[in-house]
């Protein structure tokens, strides 16, 4: 039996879940998302990816600035939803909202809880060198991603994966998981299990101050740092070009052979020495420019062995 649902989400990551719930016959009676923000050259207000899809589907969209007022609670209750599905919404749900749907509020989280509770689980898993990630459906409570878990799917993390790659792999995996969870909920067969008290870690929001590359670290740590911040905010360093230091974001790299002083360019293929080992830059981005392959960068800005990255 299909459920009557409120969907709450904001970025691209949430869109596959919204689409799959609708495709599987659930009645999404309202979509809650963040308010449009100015963006682009004209700084025009841009709706969120979830709002664009909801309007295309003809679903009513709400963009409240708070859910903590009696009016917000009353508006939420008007929809008479059986449950709410929350995917990267970006606002805290007060207890009154959590209690409003009779079957509860269910969150799709992009980590293997209790590891990486919090704001940036995809980035942190890669940066920490984790061997796997995944998605979990959790019944929400007032804690920070502390609710009981219903279902999970796991996914290996390879050293070639950027945050963008892992995001794009987890989004459809999570959508399928949430559809299965809502199907079980509708049948009365969704089982919940408390999270372990062991292995709790927190995925703090990425601070731009973390983005500068520390070449003295071992090569694999440098690689995972770069990939965990790609494409945003982008791990960066300064490379002297035409005698002037230029800030370069490195978006993708691979392990390479070689050794030298940390940050030293070892050849004409952008192999850079780390504290232990080396990496080769594959994709990068100059300030104000589009991302490009390293080979294209080198055609316009040849760098020879002995140059320095800092």
Coordinates of C-alpha atoms in Angstrom, one line a residue, residues 5-257:
X5 CA 4.7 11.2 2.4
X6 CA 6.3 14.6 3.0
X7 CA 9.7 14.8 1.3
X8 CA 12.4 17.1 2.8
X9 CA 15.6 17.7 0.8
X10 CA 17.7 20.2 -0.9
X11 CA 20.7 19.2 -3.1
X12 CA 21.3 17.0 -6.1
X13 CA 22.0 14.1 -3.7
X14 CA 18.3 14.1 -2.6
X15 CA 16.7 14.2 -6.1
X16 CA 17.0 10.4 -7.0
X17 CA 15.2 9.5 -3.7
X18 CA 12.3 11.9 -4.5
X19 CA 12.0 10.6 -8.0
X20 CA 12.1 6.9 -7.0
X21 CA 9.5 7.4 -4.3
X22 CA 7.1 8.9 -6.8
X23 CA 7.9 6.3 -9.4
X24 CA 7.1 3.5 -6.9
X25 CA 3.6 4.9 -6.3
X26 CA 4.0 6.8 -3.0
X27 CA 2.0 10.0 -2.7
X28 CA 4.4 12.8 -2.0
X29 CA 2.0 15.5 -0.8
X30 CA 4.5 18.2 -0.2
X31 CA 8.2 18.9 -0.6
X32 CA 10.1 21.0 1.9
X33 CA 13.4 22.5 0.7
X34 CA 15.7 25.4 1.3
X35 CA 14.7 28.8 -0.1
X36 CA 16.2 29.9 -3.4
X37 CA 19.6 31.7 -3.3
X38 CA 21.2 34.2 -5.7
X39 CA 23.7 32.6 -8.0
X40 CA 25.3 33.1 -11.4
X41 CA 26.5 36.2 -13.1
X42 CA 23.1 38.0 -12.7
X43 CA 22.8 36.8 -9.1
X44 CA 19.3 35.7 -9.8
X45 CA 17.5 33.6 -7.3
X46 CA 18.1 29.9 -8.1
X47 CA 15.7 27.2 -6.8
X48 CA 17.3 24.1 -5.2
X49 CA 17.6 20.9 -7.3
X50 CA 14.9 19.4 -5.3
X51 CA 12.5 22.3 -5.8
X52 CA 13.1 22.2 -9.6
X53 CA 12.1 18.5 -9.7
X54 CA 9.2 18.9 -7.4
X55 CA 7.7 21.7 -9.5
X56 CA 8.2 19.6 -12.6
X57 CA 6.3 16.8 -10.9
X58 CA 3.5 19.2 -9.8
X59 CA 4.2 18.7 -6.1
X60 CA 3.6 21.7 -3.7
X61 CA 6.9 23.2 -2.5
X62 CA 7.4 24.9 0.9
X63 CA 10.6 26.8 1.8
X64 CA 10.2 27.8 5.5
X65 CA 13.0 29.6 7.2
X66 CA 12.2 27.8 10.5
X67 CA 10.2 24.8 11.6
X68 CA 10.1 25.8 15.3
X69 CA 7.0 28.0 15.3
X70 CA 3.4 26.9 15.9
X71 CA 2.5 28.0 12.4
X72 CA 5.2 25.9 10.9
X73 CA 4.0 22.9 12.9
X74 CA 0.4 23.5 11.9
X75 CA 1.3 23.8 8.2
X76 CA 3.2 20.5 8.5
X77 CA 0.3 18.7 10.1
X78 CA -2.2 19.9 7.5
X79 CA -0.7 17.5 4.9
X80 CA -1.7 14.5 7.1
X81 CA 1.3 12.6 6.0
X82 CA 2.0 9.0 7.2
X83 CA 5.7 9.7 7.3
X84 CA 8.4 12.1 6.3
X85 CA 11.5 11.3 4.2
X86 CA 14.5 13.5 4.9
X87 CA 17.6 13.6 2.6
X88 CA 20.2 16.3 3.1
X89 CA 17.5 18.9 4.0
X90 CA 19.9 21.2 5.8
X91 CA 17.6 22.3 8.7
X92 CA 17.1 20.8 12.1
X93 CA 13.7 19.2 12.7
X94 CA 12.3 20.0 16.2
X95 CA 10.7 17.3 18.3
X96 CA 7.2 18.5 17.5
X97 CA 7.9 18.0 13.7
X98 CA 9.5 14.6 14.3
X99 CA 6.4 13.5 16.3
X100 CA 3.9 14.8 13.8
X101 CA 3.7 11.9 11.2
X102 CA 2.3 8.8 12.9
X103 CA 4.9 6.5 11.4
X104 CA 7.8 8.9 12.0
X105 CA 10.5 10.8 10.0
X106 CA 13.2 8.8 8.2
X107 CA 16.5 10.1 7.1
X108 CA 18.9 8.8 4.4
X109 CA 22.4 9.3 5.6
X110 CA 25.5 8.9 3.4
X111 CA 27.7 6.9 5.8
X112 CA 27.9 3.6 7.8
X113 CA 26.6 4.9 11.1
X114 CA 27.7 5.5 13.8
X115 CA 30.8 6.4 11.7
X116 CA 30.7 9.9 10.2
X117 CA 27.6 11.4 11.9
X118 CA 27.2 15.0 10.8
X119 CA 27.5 17.3 7.8
X120 CA 30.2 16.0 5.5
X121 CA 30.3 12.1 5.6
X122 CA 31.3 11.6 2.0
X123 CA 34.3 13.9 2.2
X124 CA 35.5 12.7 5.6
X125 CA 35.3 9.0 4.6
X126 CA 37.6 9.6 1.7
X127 CA 40.0 12.0 3.5
X128 CA 40.3 9.5 6.4
X129 CA 41.4 6.7 4.0
X130 CA 38.3 4.5 4.7
X131 CA 38.0 1.3 2.7
X132 CA 34.2 1.6 2.4
X133 CA 31.2 3.9 2.8
X134 CA 27.5 3.4 2.3
X135 CA 24.0 4.6 3.0
X136 CA 21.7 4.0 5.9
X137 CA 18.0 4.7 6.5
X138 CA 17.5 5.9 10.1
X139 CA 14.4 6.8 12.1
X140 CA 15.1 10.3 13.3
X141 CA 15.4 11.5 16.8
X142 CA 16.7 14.8 18.3
X143 CA 20.3 13.6 18.3
X144 CA 22.9 14.3 15.6
X145 CA 22.3 11.2 13.4
X146 CA 21.8 9.0 16.5
X147 CA 18.4 7.4 15.5
X148 CA 17.7 3.7 15.2
X149 CA 18.8 2.3 11.8
X150 CA 16.5 0.3 9.6
X151 CA 18.5 -0.6 6.5
X152 CA 22.0 -0.2 5.1
X153 CA 24.0 -0.7 1.9
X154 CA 27.8 -0.7 1.7
X155 CA 30.1 0.5 -1.1
X156 CA 33.9 0.1 -1.4
X157 CA 35.9 3.3 -1.6
X158 CA 38.9 3.1 -4.0
X159 CA 41.8 5.4 -4.2
X160 CA 40.6 6.6 -7.6
X161 CA 37.3 7.9 -6.2
X162 CA 36.7 11.6 -5.6
X163 CA 34.0 13.0 -3.4
X164 CA 32.0 13.7 -6.6
X165 CA 32.4 10.0 -7.7
X166 CA 31.3 8.7 -4.3
X167 CA 28.4 11.1 -4.1
X168 CA 27.2 10.0 -7.6
X169 CA 27.5 6.3 -6.6
X170 CA 25.7 6.7 -3.2
X171 CA 22.8 8.8 -4.4
X172 CA 21.0 6.1 -6.5
X173 CA 22.0 3.4 -4.0
X174 CA 20.3 5.5 -1.3
X175 CA 17.2 6.1 -3.3
X176 CA 16.7 2.4 -3.8
X177 CA 17.3 1.8 -0.1
X178 CA 14.7 4.4 0.9
X179 CA 12.1 3.0 -1.5
X180 CA 12.7 -0.5 0.0
X181 CA 12.4 1.0 3.5
X182 CA 9.2 2.8 2.8
X183 CA 7.8 -0.4 1.2
X184 CA 8.6 -2.3 4.4
X185 CA 7.1 0.5 6.5
X186 CA 3.9 0.4 4.5
X187 CA 3.6 -3.3 5.1
X188 CA 4.3 -2.9 8.8
X189 CA 7.6 -4.9 8.5
X190 CA 10.3 -2.3 8.9
X191 CA 12.7 -3.4 11.7
X192 CA 14.8 -0.9 13.6
X193 CA 18.1 -1.5 15.4
X194 CA 19.9 0.8 17.8
X195 CA 23.2 2.2 16.7
X196 CA 26.4 0.8 18.3
X197 CA 28.1 3.0 20.9
X198 CA 31.4 1.9 19.5
X199 CA 33.1 3.6 16.5
X200 CA 31.3 6.9 16.7
X201 CA 33.0 9.6 14.6
X202 CA 31.8 13.0 13.5
X203 CA 32.0 14.4 10.0
X204 CA 32.5 18.1 10.6
X205 CA 31.6 20.6 7.9
X206 CA 34.6 21.2 5.6
X207 CA 36.5 24.3 6.5
X208 CA 38.3 26.1 3.6
X209 CA 41.3 26.4 5.9
X210 CA 41.7 22.6 5.5
X211 CA 42.1 22.8 1.7
X212 CA 45.8 23.6 1.4
X213 CA 47.8 20.6 0.5
X214 CA 50.5 19.5 3.0
X215 CA 53.1 17.9 0.7
X216 CA 55.1 16.6 3.7
X217 CA 52.4 14.0 4.3
X218 CA 52.7 10.5 2.8
X219 CA 51.5 10.2 -0.8
X220 CA 48.4 8.2 -0.1
X221 CA 47.2 10.7 2.5
X222 CA 47.8 13.5 0.1
X223 CA 45.9 11.7 -2.6
X224 CA 42.9 11.0 -0.3
X225 CA 43.0 14.6 0.9
X226 CA 42.8 15.8 -2.7
X227 CA 40.1 13.4 -3.7
X228 CA 38.0 14.0 -0.6
X229 CA 37.8 17.7 -1.4
X230 CA 37.2 17.3 -5.2
X231 CA 35.5 19.2 -6.7
X232 CA 34.5 21.5 -3.8
X233 CA 36.1 23.3 -2.1
X234 CA 39.1 21.8 -3.9
X235 CA 42.5 21.0 -2.4
X236 CA 45.0 23.6 -3.5
X237 CA 48.6 24.6 -3.7
X238 CA 50.7 27.4 -5.2
X239 CA 52.9 26.7 -8.2
X240 CA 55.3 29.3 -9.6
X241 CA 54.3 30.0 -13.2
X242 CA 56.1 32.8 -15.1
X243 CA 57.9 33.6 -11.9
X244 CA 54.7 34.3 -10.0
X245 CA 53.0 31.9 -7.6
X246 CA 49.6 30.8 -8.9
X247 CA 46.9 29.0 -6.8
X248 CA 46.0 25.7 -8.4
X249 CA 43.2 23.4 -7.3
X250 CA 44.0 19.8 -7.8
X251 CA 41.0 17.7 -8.6
X252 CA 42.3 14.3 -9.4
X253 CA 45.6 12.5 -9.1
X254 CA 47.2 9.0 -8.9
X255 CA 50.1 7.3 -7.1
X256 CA 53.4 7.7 -8.9
X257 CA 57.0 6.6 -8.6

